[in-house]
Short mmCIF file of C-alpha atoms in Angstrom, two decimals:
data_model
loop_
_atom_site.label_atom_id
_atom_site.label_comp_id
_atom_site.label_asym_id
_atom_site.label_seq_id
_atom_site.Cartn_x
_atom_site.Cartn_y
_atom_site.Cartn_z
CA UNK T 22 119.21 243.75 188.72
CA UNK T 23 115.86 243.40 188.81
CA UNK T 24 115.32 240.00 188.70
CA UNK T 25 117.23 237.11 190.07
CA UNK T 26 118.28 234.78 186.97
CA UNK T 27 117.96 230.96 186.77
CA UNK T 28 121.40 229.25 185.77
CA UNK T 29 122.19 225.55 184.18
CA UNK T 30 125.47 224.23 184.85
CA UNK T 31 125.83 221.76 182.08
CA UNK T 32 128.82 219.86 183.08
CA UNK T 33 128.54 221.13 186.51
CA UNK T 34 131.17 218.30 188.02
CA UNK T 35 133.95 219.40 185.52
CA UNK T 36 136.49 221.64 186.75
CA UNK T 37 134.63 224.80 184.56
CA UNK T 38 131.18 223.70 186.35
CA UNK T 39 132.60 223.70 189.78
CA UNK T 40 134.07 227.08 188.96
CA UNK T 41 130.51 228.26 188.59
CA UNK T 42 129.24 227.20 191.00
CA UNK T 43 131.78 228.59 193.11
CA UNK T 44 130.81 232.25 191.43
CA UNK T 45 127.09 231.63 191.70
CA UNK T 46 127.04 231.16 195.49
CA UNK T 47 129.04 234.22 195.86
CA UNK T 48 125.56 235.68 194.48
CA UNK T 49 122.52 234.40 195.87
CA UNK T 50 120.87 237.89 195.12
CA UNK T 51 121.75 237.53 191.54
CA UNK T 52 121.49 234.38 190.30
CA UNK T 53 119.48 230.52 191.23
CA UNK T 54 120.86 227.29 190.20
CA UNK T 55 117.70 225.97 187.77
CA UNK T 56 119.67 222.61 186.98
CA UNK T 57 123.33 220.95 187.27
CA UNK T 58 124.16 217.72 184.88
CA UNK T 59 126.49 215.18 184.90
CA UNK T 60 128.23 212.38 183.18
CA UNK T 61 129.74 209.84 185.82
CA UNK T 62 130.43 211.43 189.06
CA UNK T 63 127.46 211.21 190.18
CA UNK T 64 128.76 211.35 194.16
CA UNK T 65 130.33 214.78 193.46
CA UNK T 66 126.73 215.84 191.84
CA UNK T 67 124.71 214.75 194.46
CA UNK T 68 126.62 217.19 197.27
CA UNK T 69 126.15 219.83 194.54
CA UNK T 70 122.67 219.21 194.80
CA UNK T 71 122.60 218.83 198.17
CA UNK T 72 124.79 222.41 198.68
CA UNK T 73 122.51 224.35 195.67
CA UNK T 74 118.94 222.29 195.52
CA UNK T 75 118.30 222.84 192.46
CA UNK T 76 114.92 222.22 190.11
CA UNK T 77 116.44 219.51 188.18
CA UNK T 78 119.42 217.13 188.02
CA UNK T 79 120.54 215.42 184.66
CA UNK T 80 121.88 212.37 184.63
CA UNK T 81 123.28 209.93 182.00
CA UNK T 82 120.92 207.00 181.70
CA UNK T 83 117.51 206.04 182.70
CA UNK T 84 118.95 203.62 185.55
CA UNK T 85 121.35 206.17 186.89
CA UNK T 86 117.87 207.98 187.10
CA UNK T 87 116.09 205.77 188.92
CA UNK T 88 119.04 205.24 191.13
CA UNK T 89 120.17 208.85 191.98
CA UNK T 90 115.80 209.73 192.32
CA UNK T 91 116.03 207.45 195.58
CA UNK T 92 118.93 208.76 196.80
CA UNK T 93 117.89 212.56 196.64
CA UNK T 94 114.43 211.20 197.93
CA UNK T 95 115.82 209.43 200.60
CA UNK T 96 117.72 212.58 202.04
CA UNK T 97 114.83 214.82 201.46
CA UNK T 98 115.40 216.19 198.33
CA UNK T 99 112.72 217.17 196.05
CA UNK T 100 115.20 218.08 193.02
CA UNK T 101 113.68 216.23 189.87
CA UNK T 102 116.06 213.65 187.77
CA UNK T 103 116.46 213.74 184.11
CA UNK T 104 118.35 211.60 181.84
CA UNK T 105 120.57 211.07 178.49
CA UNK T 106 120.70 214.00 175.58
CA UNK T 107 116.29 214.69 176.26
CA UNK T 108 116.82 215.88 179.87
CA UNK T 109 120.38 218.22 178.78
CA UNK T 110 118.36 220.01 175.88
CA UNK T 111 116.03 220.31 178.35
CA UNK T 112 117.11 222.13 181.34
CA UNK T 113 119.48 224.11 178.78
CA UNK T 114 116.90 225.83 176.76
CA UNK T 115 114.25 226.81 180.05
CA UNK T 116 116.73 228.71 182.19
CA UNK T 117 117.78 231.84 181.75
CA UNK T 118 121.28 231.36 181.05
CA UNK T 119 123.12 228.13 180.43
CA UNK T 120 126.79 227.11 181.27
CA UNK T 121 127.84 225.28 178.35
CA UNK T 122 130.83 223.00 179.97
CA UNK T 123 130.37 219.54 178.67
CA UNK T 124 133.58 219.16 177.17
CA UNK T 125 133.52 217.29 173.43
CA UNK T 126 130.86 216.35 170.95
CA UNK T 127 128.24 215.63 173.76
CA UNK T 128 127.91 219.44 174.50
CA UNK T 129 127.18 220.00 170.81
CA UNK T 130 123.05 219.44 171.12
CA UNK T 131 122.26 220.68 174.29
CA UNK T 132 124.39 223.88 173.87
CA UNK T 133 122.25 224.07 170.48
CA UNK T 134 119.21 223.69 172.47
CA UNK T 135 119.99 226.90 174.45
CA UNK T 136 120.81 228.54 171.56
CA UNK T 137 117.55 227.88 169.77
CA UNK T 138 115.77 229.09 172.92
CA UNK T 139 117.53 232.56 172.52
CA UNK T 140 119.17 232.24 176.53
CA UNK T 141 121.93 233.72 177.66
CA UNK T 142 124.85 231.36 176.15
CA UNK T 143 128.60 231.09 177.84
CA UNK T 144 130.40 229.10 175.82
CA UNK T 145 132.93 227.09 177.31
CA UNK T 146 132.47 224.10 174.88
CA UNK T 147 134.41 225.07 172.10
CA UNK T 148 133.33 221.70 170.21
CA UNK T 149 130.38 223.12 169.49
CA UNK T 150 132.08 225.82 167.38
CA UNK T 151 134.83 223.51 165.87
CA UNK T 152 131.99 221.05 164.84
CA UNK T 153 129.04 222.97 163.14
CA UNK T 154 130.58 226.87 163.52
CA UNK T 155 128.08 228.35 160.51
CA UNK T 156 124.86 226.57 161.34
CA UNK T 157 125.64 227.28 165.30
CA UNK T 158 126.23 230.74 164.32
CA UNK T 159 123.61 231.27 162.05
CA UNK T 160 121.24 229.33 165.18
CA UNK T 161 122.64 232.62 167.00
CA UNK T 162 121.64 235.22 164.71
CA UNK T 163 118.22 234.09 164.06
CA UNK T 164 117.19 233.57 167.95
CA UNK T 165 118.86 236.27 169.19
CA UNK T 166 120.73 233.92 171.92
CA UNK T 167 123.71 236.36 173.77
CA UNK T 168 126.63 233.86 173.35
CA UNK T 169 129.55 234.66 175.80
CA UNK T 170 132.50 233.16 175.08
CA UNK T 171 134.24 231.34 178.51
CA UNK T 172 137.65 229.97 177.44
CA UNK T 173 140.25 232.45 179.33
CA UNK T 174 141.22 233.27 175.77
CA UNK T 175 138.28 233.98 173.79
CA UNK T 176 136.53 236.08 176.75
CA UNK T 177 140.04 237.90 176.89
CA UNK T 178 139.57 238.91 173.15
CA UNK T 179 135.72 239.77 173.74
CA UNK T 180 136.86 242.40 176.52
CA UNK T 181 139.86 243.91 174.56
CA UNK T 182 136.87 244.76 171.60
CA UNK T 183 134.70 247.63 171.73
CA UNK T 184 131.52 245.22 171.20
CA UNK T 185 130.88 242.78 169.26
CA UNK T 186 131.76 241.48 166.06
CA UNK T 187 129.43 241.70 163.44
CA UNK T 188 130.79 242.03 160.06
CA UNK T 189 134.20 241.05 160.59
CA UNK T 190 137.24 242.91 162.10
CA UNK T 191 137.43 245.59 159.98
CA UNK T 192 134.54 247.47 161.05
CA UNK T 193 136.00 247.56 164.40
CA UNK T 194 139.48 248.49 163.27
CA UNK T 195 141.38 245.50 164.22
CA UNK T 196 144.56 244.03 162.48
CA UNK T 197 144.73 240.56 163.86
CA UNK T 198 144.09 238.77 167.01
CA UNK T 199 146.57 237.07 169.17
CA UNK T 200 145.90 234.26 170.92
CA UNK T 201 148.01 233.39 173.61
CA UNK T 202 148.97 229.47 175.12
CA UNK T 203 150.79 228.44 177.49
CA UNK T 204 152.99 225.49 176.16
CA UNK T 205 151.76 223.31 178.55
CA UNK T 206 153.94 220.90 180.73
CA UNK T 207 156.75 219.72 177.52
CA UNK T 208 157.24 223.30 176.25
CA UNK T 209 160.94 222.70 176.88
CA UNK T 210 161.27 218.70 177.35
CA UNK T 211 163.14 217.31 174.79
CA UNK T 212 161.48 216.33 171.64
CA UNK T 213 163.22 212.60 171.50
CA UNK T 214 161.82 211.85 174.88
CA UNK T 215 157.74 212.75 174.27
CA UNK T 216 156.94 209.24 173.36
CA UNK T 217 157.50 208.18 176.69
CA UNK T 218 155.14 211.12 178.07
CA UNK T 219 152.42 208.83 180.58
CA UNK T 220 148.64 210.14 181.16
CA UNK T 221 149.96 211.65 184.62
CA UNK T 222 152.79 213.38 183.21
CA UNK T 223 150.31 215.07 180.45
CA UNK T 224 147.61 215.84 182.62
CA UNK T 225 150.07 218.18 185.15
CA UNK T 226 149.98 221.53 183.96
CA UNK T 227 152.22 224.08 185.44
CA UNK T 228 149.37 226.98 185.39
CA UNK T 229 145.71 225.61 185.32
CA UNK T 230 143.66 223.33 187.17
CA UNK T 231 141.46 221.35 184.54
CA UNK T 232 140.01 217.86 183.14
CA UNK T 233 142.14 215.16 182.32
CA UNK T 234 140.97 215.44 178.24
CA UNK T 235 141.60 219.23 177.97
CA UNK T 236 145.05 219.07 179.90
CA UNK T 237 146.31 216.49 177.12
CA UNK T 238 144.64 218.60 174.56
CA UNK T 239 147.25 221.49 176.57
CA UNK T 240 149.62 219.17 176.24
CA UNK T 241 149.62 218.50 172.16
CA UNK T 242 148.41 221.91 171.81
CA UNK T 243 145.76 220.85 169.88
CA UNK T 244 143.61 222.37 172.77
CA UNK T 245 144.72 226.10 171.17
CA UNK T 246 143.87 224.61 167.56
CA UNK T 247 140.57 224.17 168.63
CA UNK T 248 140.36 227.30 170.40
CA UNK T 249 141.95 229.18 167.03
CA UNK T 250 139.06 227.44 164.69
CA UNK T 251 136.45 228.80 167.71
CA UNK T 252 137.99 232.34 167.22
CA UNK T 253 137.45 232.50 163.60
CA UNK T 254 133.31 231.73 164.25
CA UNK T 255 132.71 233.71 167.40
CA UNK T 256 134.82 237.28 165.77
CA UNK T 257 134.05 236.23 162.24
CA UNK T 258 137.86 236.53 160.70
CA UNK T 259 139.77 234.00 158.56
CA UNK T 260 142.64 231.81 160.22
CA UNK T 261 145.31 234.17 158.45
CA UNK T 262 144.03 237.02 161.17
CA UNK T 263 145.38 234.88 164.25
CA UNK T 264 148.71 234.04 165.34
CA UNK T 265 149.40 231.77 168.37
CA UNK T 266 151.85 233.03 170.89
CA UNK T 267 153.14 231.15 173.57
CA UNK T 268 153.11 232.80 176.92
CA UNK T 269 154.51 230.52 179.60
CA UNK T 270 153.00 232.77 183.08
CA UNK T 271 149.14 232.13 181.79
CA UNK T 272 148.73 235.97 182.78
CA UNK T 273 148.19 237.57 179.28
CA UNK T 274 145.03 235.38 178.61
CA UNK T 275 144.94 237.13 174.79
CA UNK T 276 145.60 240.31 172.99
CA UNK T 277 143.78 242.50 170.10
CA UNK T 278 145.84 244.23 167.61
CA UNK T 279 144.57 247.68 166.26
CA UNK T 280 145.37 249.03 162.73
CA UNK T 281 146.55 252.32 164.67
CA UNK T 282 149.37 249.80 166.15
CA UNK T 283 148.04 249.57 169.70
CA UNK T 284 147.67 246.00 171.22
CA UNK T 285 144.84 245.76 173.97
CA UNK T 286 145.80 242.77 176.18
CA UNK T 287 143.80 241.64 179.09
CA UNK T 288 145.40 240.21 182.04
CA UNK T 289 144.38 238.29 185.62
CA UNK T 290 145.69 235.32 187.43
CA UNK T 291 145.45 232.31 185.94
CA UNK T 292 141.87 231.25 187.16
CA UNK T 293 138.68 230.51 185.38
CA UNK T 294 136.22 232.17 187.70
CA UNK T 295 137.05 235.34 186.12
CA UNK T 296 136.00 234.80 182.95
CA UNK T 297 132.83 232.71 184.31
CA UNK T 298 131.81 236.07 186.43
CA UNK T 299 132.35 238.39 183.70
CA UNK T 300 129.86 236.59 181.64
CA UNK T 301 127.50 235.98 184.08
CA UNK T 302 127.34 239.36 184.81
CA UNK T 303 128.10 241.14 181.63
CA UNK T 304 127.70 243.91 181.13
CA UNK T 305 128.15 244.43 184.66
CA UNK T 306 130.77 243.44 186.49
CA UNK T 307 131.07 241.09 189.79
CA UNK T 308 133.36 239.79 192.32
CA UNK T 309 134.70 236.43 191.08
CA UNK T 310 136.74 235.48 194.24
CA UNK T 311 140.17 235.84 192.19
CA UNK T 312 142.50 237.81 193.72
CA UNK T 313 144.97 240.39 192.84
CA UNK T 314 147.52 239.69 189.82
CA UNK T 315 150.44 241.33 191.97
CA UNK T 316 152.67 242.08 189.10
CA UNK T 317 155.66 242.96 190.93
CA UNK T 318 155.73 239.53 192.00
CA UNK T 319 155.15 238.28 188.60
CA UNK T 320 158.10 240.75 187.77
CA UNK T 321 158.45 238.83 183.57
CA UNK T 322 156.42 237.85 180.69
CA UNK T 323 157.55 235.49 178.45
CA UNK T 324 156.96 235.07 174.89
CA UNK T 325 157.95 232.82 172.33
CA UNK T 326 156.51 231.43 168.59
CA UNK T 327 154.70 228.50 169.18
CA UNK T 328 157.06 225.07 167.68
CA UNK T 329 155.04 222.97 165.50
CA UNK T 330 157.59 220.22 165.13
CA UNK T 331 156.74 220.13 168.92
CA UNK T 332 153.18 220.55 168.76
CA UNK T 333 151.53 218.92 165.29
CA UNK T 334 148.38 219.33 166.69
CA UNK T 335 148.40 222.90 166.28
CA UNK T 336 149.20 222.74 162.65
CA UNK T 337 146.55 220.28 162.14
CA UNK T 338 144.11 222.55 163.62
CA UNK T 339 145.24 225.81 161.27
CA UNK T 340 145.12 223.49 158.20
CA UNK T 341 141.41 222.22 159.25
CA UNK T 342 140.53 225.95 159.81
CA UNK T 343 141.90 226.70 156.11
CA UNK T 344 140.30 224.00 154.49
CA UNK T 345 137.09 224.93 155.88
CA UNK T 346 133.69 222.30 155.40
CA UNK T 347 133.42 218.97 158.00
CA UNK T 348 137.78 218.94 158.21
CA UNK T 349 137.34 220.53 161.76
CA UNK T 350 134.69 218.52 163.09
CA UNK T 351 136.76 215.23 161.56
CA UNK T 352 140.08 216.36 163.38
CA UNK T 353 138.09 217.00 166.75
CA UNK T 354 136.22 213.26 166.42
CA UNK T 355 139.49 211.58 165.99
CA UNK T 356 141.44 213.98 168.83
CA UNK T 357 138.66 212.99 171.49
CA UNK T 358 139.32 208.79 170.23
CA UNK T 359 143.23 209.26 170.45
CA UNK T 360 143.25 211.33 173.40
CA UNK T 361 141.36 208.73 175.36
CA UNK T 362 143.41 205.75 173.95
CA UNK T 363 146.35 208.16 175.19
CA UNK T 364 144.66 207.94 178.79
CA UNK T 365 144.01 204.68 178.72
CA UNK T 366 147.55 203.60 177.84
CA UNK T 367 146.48 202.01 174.72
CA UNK T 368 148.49 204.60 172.51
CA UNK T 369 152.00 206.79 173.10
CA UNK T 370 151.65 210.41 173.59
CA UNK T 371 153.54 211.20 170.07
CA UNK T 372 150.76 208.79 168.76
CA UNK T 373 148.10 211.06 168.74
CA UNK T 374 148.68 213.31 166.03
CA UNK T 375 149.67 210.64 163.54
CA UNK T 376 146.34 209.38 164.10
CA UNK T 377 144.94 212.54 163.62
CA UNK T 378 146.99 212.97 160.43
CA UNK T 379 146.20 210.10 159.12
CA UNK T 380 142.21 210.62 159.59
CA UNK T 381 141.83 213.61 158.23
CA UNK T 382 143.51 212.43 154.99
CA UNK T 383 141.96 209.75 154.36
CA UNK T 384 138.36 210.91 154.83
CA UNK T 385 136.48 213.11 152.24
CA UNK T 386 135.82 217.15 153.68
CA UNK T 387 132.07 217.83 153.21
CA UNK T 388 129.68 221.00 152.89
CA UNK T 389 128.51 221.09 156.55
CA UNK T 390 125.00 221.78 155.55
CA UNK T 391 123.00 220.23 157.89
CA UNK T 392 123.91 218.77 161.59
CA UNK T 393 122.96 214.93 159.99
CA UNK T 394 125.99 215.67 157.78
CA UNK T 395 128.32 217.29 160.90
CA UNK T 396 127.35 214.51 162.84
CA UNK T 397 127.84 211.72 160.26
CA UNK T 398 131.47 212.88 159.58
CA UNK T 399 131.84 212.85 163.61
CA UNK T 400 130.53 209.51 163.50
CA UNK T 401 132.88 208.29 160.72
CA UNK T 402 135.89 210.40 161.97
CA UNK T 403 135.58 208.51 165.30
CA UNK T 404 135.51 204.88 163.37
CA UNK T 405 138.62 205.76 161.38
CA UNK T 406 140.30 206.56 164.53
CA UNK T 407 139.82 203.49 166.28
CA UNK T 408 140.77 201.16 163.86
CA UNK T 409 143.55 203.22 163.35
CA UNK T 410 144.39 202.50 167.24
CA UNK T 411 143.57 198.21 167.23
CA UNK T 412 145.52 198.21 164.23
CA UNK T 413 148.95 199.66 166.16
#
């Protein structure tokens, strides 16, 4: 390369952002940290600033400014603080590639932001997508913004193409895609007994290390309902041109079907510094620090059709991707209110999709012309949902 590239970490304490960071520092040559931002651990971003100095930290209010300035000041550190929505779009559209890993809503703007500025995108905020897919798209297309998927899945469709999509599958000769989930940790619990599922018991998944939100959204599956309405924006095909298949080892992160009948799959160990490396580097390719999938060890792969009495979530999420308009961005509001009444024990595990049921049918499905309209159905979606909740 001919240039080393400046990097924000949006999200940078999240289990994603830590992963890049992790990659980054395996390539000082390649890449500089421009900015990392953060929500509420503010302890574990200060030793990331401490560890990768960058230009900027982001913060979430103007106190926790103020507050985290002196610190950095007062152990030498000359990193400038930023704060609230402002300082994310910020540092997101001035380096040259942004980590987009504030997971929900919140990542929506700022990921726009680096979108408008034409960087180097990786996705790993699939809201943004399930909320405002056209205009985000159509944001893409007229800056010319490179936007690299980061969800194991998505990336693992991106490398089993040729390039990218354009027009649709067709041109590049594929039947359908196949998107591949785990299960999570109640694949096989009985159904009677999910009610009783506690926070903890959601939250430990038997293949991946993440957040507490996205392992419940694992849990419900809704998690691969939002990743199925992200795969119809970033390859352009209807919901009819994915099927969900659940693949209990996590090492068949997604497959691509070809009209000619062969099936492209791309596999790894179940770790998301591969992905992260392959777009950081794309088109090249770099050392992640993942290592070998020994697949004599692994010696099986599982597969199985996906149970929707088991996991409503999921159908929720096809339905919302069929009906097209603001029912997406609705279904995501009230998932994010459920799932943390769910983790705040204010609401049983089999809870959350009724709520989400009930939501989406009872509020109308808009034209998602604008972002004031996405975000006013967000708005409304998440005020449904919680009286919803203090009425149980």
């Amino acid at each position: 390369m001919s240039s080393v590239q400046t990097v924000t970490v949006l999200g940078a304490t999240g289990s994603i952002g830590c992963s890049t960071l992790d990659v980054l520092a395996r390539h000082p040559e390649r890449f500089e940290v421009y900015a990392l931002t953060a929500n509420s651990r503010l302890d574990a971003l200060f030793d990331q600033v401490l560890a990768h100095r960058p230009r900027y930290a982001v913060v979430q209010s103007e106190s926790q400014a103020e507050v985290f300035l002196t610190r950095l000041k007062d152990n030498g550190l000359s990193t400038q603080v930023l704060y609230g929505e402002a300082g994310l779009c910020q540092v997101a559209a001035e380096a040259d590639v942004c980590m987009a890993a504030i997971v929900g809503a919140a990542g929506l703007m700022p990921t726009l932001s680096a979108v408008r500025a034409g960087r180097k995108v990786l996705l790993a905020n699939k809201e943004s997508l399930v909320m405002a897919g056209q205009l985000f798209m159509d944001a893409v297309a007229e800056s010319g913004a490179c936007l690299l998927p980061i969800d194991s899945e998505h990336n693992a469709i991106f490398q089993c193409l040729p390039r990218f999509v354009d027009n649709g599958l067709d041109e590049l000769g594929v039947s359908r895609i196949l998107l591949t989930g785990s299960g999570g940790p109640f694949r096989q619990r009985p159904i009677a007994t999910l009610s009783t599922v506690t926070p903890d018991e959601a939250c430990a998944h038997p293949n991946w290390s993440m957040g507490r939100k996205i392992s419940v959204d694992s849990a419900t599956m809704m998690n691969k309902g939002l990743e199925l309405v992200e795969a119809c924006w970033l390859f352009r095909c209807p919901p009819s041109r994915i099927d969900v298949v659940v693949h209990p080892q996590s090492v068949i992160h997604s497959m691509v079907e070809y009209v000619d009948g062969s099936v492209l799959a791309q596999l790894g160990n179940p770790d998301m510094r591969t992905p992260i490396a392959h777009a950081l580097a794309w088109p090249e390719r770099i050392a992640s620090g993942v290592g070998s999938l020994n697949l004599i060890a692994q010696a099986r792969l599982d597969f199985e059709a996906p149970d929707e009495q088991r996991f409503p979530c999921l159908r929720l999420a096809r339905e919302a991707a069929e009906a097209g308009g603001t029912a997406s961005a609705i279904l995501n509001a009230a998932n994010e209110v459920a799932v943390a009444a769910f983790l705040d024990g204010q609401l049983a595990f089999t809870a959350i999709p009724q709520i989400l049921e009930k939501v989406v049918e009872s509020q109308e499905n808009c034209e998602p012309r604008t972002l004031a309209i996405v975000q006013a159905a967000d708005a409304e979606a998440r005020e449904r949902a919680s009286r919803l909740i203090q009425a149980l």
